[in-house]
XYZ file of C-alpha atoms in Angstrom:
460
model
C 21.585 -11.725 46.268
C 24.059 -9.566 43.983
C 21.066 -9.269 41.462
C 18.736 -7.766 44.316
C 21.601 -5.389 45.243
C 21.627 -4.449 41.588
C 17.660 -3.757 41.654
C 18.402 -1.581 44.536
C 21.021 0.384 42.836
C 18.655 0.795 39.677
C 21.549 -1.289 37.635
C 19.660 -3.245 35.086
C 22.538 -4.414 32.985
C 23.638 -5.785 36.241
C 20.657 -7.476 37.109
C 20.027 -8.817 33.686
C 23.367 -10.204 34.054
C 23.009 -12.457 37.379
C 19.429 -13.385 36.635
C 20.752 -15.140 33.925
C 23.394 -16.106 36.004
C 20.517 -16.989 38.555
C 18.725 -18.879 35.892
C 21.484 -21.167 34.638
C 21.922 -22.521 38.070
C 17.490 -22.967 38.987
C 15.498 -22.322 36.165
C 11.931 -20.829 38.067
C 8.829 -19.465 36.988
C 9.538 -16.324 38.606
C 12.811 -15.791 36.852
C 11.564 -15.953 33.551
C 8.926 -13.053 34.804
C 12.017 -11.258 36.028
C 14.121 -11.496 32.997
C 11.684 -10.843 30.365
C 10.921 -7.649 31.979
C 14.959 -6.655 32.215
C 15.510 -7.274 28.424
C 12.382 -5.021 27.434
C 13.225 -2.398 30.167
C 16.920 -2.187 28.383
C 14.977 -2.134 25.020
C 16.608 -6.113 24.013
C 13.374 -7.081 22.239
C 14.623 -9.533 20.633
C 16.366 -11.475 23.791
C 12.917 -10.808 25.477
C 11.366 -13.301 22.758
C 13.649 -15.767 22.767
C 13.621 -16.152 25.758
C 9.746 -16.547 26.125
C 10.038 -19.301 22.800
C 12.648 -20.926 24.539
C 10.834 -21.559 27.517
C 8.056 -22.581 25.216
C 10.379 -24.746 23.262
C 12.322 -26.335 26.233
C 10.039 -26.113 29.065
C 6.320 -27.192 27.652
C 5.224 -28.007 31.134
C 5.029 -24.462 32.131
C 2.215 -22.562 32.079
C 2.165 -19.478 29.992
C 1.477 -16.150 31.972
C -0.564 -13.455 30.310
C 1.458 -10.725 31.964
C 4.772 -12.649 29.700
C 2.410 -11.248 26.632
C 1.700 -7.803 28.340
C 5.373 -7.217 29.121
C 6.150 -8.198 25.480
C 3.351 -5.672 24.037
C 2.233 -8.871 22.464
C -2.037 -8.303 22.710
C -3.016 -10.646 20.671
C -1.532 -13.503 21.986
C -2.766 -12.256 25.672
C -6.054 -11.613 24.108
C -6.537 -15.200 23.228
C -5.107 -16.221 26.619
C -7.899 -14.411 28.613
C -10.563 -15.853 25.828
C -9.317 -19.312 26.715
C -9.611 -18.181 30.427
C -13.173 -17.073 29.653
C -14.336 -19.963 27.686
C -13.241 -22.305 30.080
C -14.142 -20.914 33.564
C -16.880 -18.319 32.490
C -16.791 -14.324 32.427
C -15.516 -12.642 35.374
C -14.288 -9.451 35.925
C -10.897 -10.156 35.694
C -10.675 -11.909 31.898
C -13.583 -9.099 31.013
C -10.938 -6.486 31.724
C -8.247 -8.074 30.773
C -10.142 -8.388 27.105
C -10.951 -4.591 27.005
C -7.296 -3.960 27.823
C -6.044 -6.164 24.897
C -8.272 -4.721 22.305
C -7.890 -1.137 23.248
C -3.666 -1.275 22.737
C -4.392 -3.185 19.005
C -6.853 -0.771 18.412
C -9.380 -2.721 17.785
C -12.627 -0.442 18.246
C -14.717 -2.769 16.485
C -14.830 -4.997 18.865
C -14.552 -3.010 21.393
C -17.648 -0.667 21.013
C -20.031 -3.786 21.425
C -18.162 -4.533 24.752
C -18.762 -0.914 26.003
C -22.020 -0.656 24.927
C -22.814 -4.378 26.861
C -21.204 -3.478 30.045
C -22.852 0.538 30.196
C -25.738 -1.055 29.677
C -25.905 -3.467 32.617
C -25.315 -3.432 35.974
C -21.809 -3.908 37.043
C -20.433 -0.991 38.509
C -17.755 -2.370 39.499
C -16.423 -2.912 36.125
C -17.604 0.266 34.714
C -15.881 2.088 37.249
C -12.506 -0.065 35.873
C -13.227 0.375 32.242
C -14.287 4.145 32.412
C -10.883 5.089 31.516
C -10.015 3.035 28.979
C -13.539 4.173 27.060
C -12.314 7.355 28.025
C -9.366 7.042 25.852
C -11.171 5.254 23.125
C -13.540 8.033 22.814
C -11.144 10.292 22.065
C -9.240 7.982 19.935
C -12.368 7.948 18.230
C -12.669 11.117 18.091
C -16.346 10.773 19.445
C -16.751 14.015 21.726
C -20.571 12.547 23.390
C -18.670 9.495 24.049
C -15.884 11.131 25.556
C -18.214 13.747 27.796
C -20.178 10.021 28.776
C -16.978 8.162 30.117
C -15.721 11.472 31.812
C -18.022 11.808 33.785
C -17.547 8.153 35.005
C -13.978 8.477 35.872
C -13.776 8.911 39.579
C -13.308 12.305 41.013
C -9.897 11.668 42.147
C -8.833 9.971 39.088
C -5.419 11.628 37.768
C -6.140 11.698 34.725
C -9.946 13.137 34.873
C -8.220 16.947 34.909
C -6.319 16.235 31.315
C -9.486 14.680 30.016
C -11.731 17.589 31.085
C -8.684 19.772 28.942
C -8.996 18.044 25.946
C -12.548 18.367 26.108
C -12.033 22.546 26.884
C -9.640 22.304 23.512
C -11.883 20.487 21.241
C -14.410 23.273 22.096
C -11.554 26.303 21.676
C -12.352 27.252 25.144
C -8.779 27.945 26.226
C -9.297 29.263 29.469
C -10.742 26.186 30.329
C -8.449 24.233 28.891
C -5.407 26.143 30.575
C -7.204 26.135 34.560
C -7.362 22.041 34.171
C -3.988 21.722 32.384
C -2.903 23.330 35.691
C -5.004 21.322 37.818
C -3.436 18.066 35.896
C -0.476 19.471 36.901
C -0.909 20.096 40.525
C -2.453 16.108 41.284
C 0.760 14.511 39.676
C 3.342 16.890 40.955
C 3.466 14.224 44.337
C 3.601 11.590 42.185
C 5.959 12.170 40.050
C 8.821 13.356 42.954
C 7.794 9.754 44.774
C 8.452 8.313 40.948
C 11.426 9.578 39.917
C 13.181 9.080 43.861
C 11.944 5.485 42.966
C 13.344 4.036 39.097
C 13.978 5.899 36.285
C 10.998 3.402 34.775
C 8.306 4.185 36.976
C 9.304 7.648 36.652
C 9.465 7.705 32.953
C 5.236 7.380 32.677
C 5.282 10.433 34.562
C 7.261 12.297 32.419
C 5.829 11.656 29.630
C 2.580 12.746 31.014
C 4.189 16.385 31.583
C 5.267 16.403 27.923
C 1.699 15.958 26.905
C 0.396 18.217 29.229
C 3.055 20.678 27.588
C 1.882 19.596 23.705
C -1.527 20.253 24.631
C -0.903 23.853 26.091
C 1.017 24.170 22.325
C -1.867 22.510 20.791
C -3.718 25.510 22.150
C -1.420 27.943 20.885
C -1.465 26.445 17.623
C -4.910 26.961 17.611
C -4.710 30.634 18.699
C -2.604 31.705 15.864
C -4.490 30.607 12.619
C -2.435 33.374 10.568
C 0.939 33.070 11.927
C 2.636 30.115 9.869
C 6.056 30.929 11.624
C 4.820 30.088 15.215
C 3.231 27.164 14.003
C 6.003 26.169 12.077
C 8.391 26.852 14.981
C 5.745 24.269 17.061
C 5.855 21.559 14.496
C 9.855 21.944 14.395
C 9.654 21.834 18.373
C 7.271 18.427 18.681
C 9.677 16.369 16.123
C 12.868 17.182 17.819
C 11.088 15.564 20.996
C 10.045 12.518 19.280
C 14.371 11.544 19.022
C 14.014 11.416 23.127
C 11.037 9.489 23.404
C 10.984 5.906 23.699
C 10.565 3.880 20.814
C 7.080 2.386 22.316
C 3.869 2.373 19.794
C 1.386 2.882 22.845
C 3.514 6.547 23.482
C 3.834 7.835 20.021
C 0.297 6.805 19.393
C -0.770 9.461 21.896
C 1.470 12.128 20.762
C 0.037 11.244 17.226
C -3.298 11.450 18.625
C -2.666 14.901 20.479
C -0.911 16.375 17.418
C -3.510 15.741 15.255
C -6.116 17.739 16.615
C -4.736 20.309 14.956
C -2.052 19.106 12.111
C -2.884 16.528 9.270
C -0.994 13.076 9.743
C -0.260 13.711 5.418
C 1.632 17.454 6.225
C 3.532 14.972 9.122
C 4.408 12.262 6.784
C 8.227 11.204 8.174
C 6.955 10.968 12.084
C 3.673 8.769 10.872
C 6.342 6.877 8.653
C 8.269 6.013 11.430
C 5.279 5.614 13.733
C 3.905 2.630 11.153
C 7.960 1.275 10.795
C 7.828 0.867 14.456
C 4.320 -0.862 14.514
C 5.690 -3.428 12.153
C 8.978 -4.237 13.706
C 7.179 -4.839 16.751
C 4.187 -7.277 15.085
C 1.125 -4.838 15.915
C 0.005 -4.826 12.675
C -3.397 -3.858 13.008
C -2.269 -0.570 14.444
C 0.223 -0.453 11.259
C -2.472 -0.827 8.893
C -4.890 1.749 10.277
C -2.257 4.283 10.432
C -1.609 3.657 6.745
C -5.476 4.130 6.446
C -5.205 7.039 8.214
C -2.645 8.917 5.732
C -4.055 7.412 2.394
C -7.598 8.804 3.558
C -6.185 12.077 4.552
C -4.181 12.820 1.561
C -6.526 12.054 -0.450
C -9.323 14.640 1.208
C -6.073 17.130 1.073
C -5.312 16.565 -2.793
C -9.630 16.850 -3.473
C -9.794 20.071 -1.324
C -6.733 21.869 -2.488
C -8.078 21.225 -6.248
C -11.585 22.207 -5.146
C -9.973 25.693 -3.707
C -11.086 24.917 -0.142
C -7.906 25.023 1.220
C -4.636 26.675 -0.073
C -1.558 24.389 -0.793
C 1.024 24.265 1.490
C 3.663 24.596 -0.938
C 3.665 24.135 -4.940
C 4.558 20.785 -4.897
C 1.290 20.032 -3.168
C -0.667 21.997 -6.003
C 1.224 19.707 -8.634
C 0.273 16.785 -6.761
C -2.972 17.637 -6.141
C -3.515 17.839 -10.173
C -2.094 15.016 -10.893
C -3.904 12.932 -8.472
C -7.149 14.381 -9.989
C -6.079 12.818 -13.453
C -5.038 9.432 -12.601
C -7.881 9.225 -9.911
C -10.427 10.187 -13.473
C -7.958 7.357 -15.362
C -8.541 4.655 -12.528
C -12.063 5.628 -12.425
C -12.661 4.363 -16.020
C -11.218 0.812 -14.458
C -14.080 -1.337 -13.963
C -12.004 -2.679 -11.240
C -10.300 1.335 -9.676
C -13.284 2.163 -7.295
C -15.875 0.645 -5.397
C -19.492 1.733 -5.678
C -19.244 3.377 -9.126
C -16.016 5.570 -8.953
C -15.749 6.342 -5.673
C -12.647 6.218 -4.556
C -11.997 4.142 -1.448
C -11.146 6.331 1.560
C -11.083 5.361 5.090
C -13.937 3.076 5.774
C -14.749 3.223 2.437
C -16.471 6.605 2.550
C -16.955 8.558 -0.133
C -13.521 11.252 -0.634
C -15.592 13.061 -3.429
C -18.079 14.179 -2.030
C -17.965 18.231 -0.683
C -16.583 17.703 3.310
C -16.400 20.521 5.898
C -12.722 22.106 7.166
C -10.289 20.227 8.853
C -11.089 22.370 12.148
C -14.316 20.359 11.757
C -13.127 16.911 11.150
C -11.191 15.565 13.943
C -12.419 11.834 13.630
C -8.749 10.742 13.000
C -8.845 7.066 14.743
C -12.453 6.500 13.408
C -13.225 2.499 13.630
C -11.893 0.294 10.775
C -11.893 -3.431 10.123
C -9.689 -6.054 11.613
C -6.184 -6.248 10.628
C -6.696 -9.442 8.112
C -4.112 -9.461 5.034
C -7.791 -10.162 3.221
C -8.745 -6.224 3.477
C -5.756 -4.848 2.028
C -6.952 -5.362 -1.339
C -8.731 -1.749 -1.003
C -6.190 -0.397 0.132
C -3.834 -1.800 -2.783
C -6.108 0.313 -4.872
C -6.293 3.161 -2.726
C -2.488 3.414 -2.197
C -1.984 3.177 -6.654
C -3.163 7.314 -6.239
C -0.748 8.681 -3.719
C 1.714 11.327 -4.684
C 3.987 10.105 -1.692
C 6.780 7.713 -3.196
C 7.775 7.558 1.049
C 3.821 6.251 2.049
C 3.931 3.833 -1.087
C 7.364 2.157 0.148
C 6.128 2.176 3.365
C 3.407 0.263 2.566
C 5.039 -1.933 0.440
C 7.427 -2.912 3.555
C 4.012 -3.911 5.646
C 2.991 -5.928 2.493
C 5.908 -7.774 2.893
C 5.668 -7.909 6.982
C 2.126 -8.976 6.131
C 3.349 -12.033 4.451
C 1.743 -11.049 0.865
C 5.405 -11.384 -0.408
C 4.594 -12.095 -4.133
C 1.961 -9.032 -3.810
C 4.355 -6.346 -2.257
C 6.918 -7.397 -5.001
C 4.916 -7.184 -7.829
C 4.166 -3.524 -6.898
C 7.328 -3.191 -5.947
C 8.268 -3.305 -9.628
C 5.300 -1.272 -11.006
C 6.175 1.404 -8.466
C 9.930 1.304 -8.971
C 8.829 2.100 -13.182
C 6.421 4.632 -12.535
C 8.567 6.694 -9.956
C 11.762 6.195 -11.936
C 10.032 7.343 -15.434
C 8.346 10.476 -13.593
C 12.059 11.478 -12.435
C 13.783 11.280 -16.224
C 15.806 7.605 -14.258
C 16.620 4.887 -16.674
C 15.705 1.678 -15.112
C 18.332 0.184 -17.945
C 21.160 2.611 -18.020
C 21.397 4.025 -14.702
C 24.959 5.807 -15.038
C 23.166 8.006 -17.643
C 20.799 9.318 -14.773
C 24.471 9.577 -12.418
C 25.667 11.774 -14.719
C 23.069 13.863 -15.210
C 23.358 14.293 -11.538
C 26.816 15.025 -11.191
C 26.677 17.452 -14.022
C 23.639 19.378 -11.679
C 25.770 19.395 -8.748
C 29.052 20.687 -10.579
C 26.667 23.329 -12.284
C 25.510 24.580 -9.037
C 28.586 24.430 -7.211
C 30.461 26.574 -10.462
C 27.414 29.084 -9.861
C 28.035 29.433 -5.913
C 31.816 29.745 -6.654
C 31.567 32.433 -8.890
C 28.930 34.426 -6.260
C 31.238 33.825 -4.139
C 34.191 35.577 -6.209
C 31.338 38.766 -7.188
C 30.742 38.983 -3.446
């Protein structure tokens, strides 16, 4: 009873504490639901976990719940709970939905296409009505704007979320009038819910939220878009969305959105820390597929960023990208002459393999940031072991090393670990072997420059 009043009162540290109280005394199957959603509403992952492999461990005779997995974030382990389901008692709608769920939070669109495709294409309306939204969102993941206009106009007319889709559609098109009418209308059909929300649980109300702040990106996705020449607006907007990321929740499916939204209209290479952290937070919480195709993501895109700034299509953001950009053109002609550097006679791998030398239209045109990939086996990363050997982003190369390591290719990720460490520490004048020499170098830098602002200082 003291843990209901606690649920009432919207205490979870409370609740957590006699449900485990609770549990000690009658171990139930609806306790375990109860505190494995506590620990990952108060963000204890970790306790969450253990508690499921303890159950696991200590309890065999239980059977294992796919919402457990859900709660946890943990899709692939669901996903093979609802294939089980299938296998054993036939499709149904249920473990057909349950699938598409699963595969759209890993991001698996290779799989998931053929699924679409099978249930468009027959006659159950009943679970095309259910999955409309989720292709919805995989469209635009996608970046496929047919697909996207197909499952839109699926969604049901009352659907809340039909009024932000038909937006994004108006801003892919730069019709902003459009786009600022159904922001407004999206506005006006969750206004009720969110007051009911919010009176309800800071949890419930949280979702809501969050769908104002993307409501509010999009409207400054717009303006982005309206002022091509003025760099200090859009600077100001960039500066505006990463101070927001500190008060979101640290939950993959969230910043995966934002990530999404963002880049319709700035490259995930010029936003390097938040996709850093974005593919961090991917690992720590075992989605590595989604991990991997974000790395994807930013290897393919700086790659078509160094090739058009040295091709003049685009102007460099700041010299250190026109540096970059030329010295990525030389190694990427030295790893060229490597029978072994490229695929398909020196071309260099970029996503999907496609070809990154080749002439490609403006980034205004090429919005296909989630495009489909393949699965999220350590076997493919070989590619991208290549691939990542040309970045100019010491940050993206440690980051991937610390997903080789995740990944389990330990010997791998140390070995290039070492190679890296040499090349990065001979292109900054560092002394693997006498490091105080490099210390004292940059102590004598730092007492130079302080001397210099000293005596301004005194002339001022």
């Amino acid at each position: 009873r003291l843990g209901d009043y606690a649920y009432r009162c919207h205490a979870l540290a409370k609740e957590l504490h006699y449900k485990e109280a609770e549990w000690t005394l009658e171990k139930n199957y609806d306790t375990i639901e109860k505190l494995i959603e506590l620990n990952q509403s108060l963000d204890l992952h970790d306790s969450a976990i253990g508690m499921l492999e303890y159950v696991r461990k200590e309890q065999p005779d239980v059977q294992e719940s796919v919402i457990w997995y859900q709660r946890l974030q943990q899709w692939d382990k669901a996903l093979e709970i609802f294939q089980r389901q299938e296998a054993e008692r036939g499709p149904s709608f249920q473990t057909t939905r349950g699938q598409i769920r699963c595969l759209f939070e890993m991001s698996d669109w290779e799989t998931l296409v053929p699924i679409f495709e099978r249930i468009w294409s027959g006659n159950d309306q009943k679970l095309q009505l259910a999955s409309a939204s989720i292709g919805m969102s995989m469209a635009w993941a996608m970046g496929d704007i047919d697909r996207m206009e197909f499952y839109l106009s699926a969604l049901p007319n009352k659907s809340r979320d039909k009024s932000f889709c038909k937006a994004l559609l108006a801003v892919y098109r730069n019709n902003f009038d459009d786009a600022a009418k159904f922001i407004n209308d999206a506005r006006e059909e969750m206004e009720s819910d969110l007051s009911s929300h919010i009176t309800e649980s800071y949890n419930r109300g949280y979702a809501q939220v969050f769908m104002c702040q993307m409501l509010t990106e999009l409207e400054e996705v717009v303006m982005y878009k309206m002022a091509p020449d003025d760099r200090e607006r859009q600077v100001a907007i960039i500066g505006a969305w990463r101070h927001r990321l500190s008060g979101i929740q640290q939950d993959v499916g969230m910043w995966q959105k934002l990530l999404r939204l963002r880049s319709m209209v700035l490259r995930p290479i010029l936003d390097l820390d938040t996709w850093i952290k974005y593919v961090n937070m991917s690992r720590k919480s075992g989605q590595m597929r989604i991990a991997r195709d974000a790395i994807l993501q930013l290897v393919d895109d700086e790659a078509l960023y160094m090739e058009e700034i040295h091709r003049g299509e685009v102007d460099a953001l700041t010299p250190k990208f026109a540096l970059q950009a030329q010295e990525y053109m030389q190694m990427k002609m030295q790893l060229a002459q490597q029978p072994q550097g490229f695929q398909g006679g020196g071309i260099p791998l970029g996503l999907n393999g496609r070809n990154t030398g080749q002439s490609s239209s403006s980034w205004e045109g090429r919005t296909r940031r989630f495009s489909i990939v393949s699965g999220s086996n350590t076997s493919v990363n070989a590619p991208l072991d290549v691939a990542i050997r040309l970045s100019q982003q010491p940050a993206l190369v440690y980051m991937y090393l610390k997903y080789k390591w995740a990944a389990n290719e330990k010997r791998e990720a140390y070995q290039m670990l070492e190679t890296f460490a040499s090349d990065y520490a001979s292109r900054i004048g560092f002394d693997l072997h006498n490091p105080d020499t490099f210390a004292e170098h940059i102590d004598a830098r730092v007492l130079a420059n302080l001397s210099g602002h000293a005596e301004a200082a005194d002339d001022a």
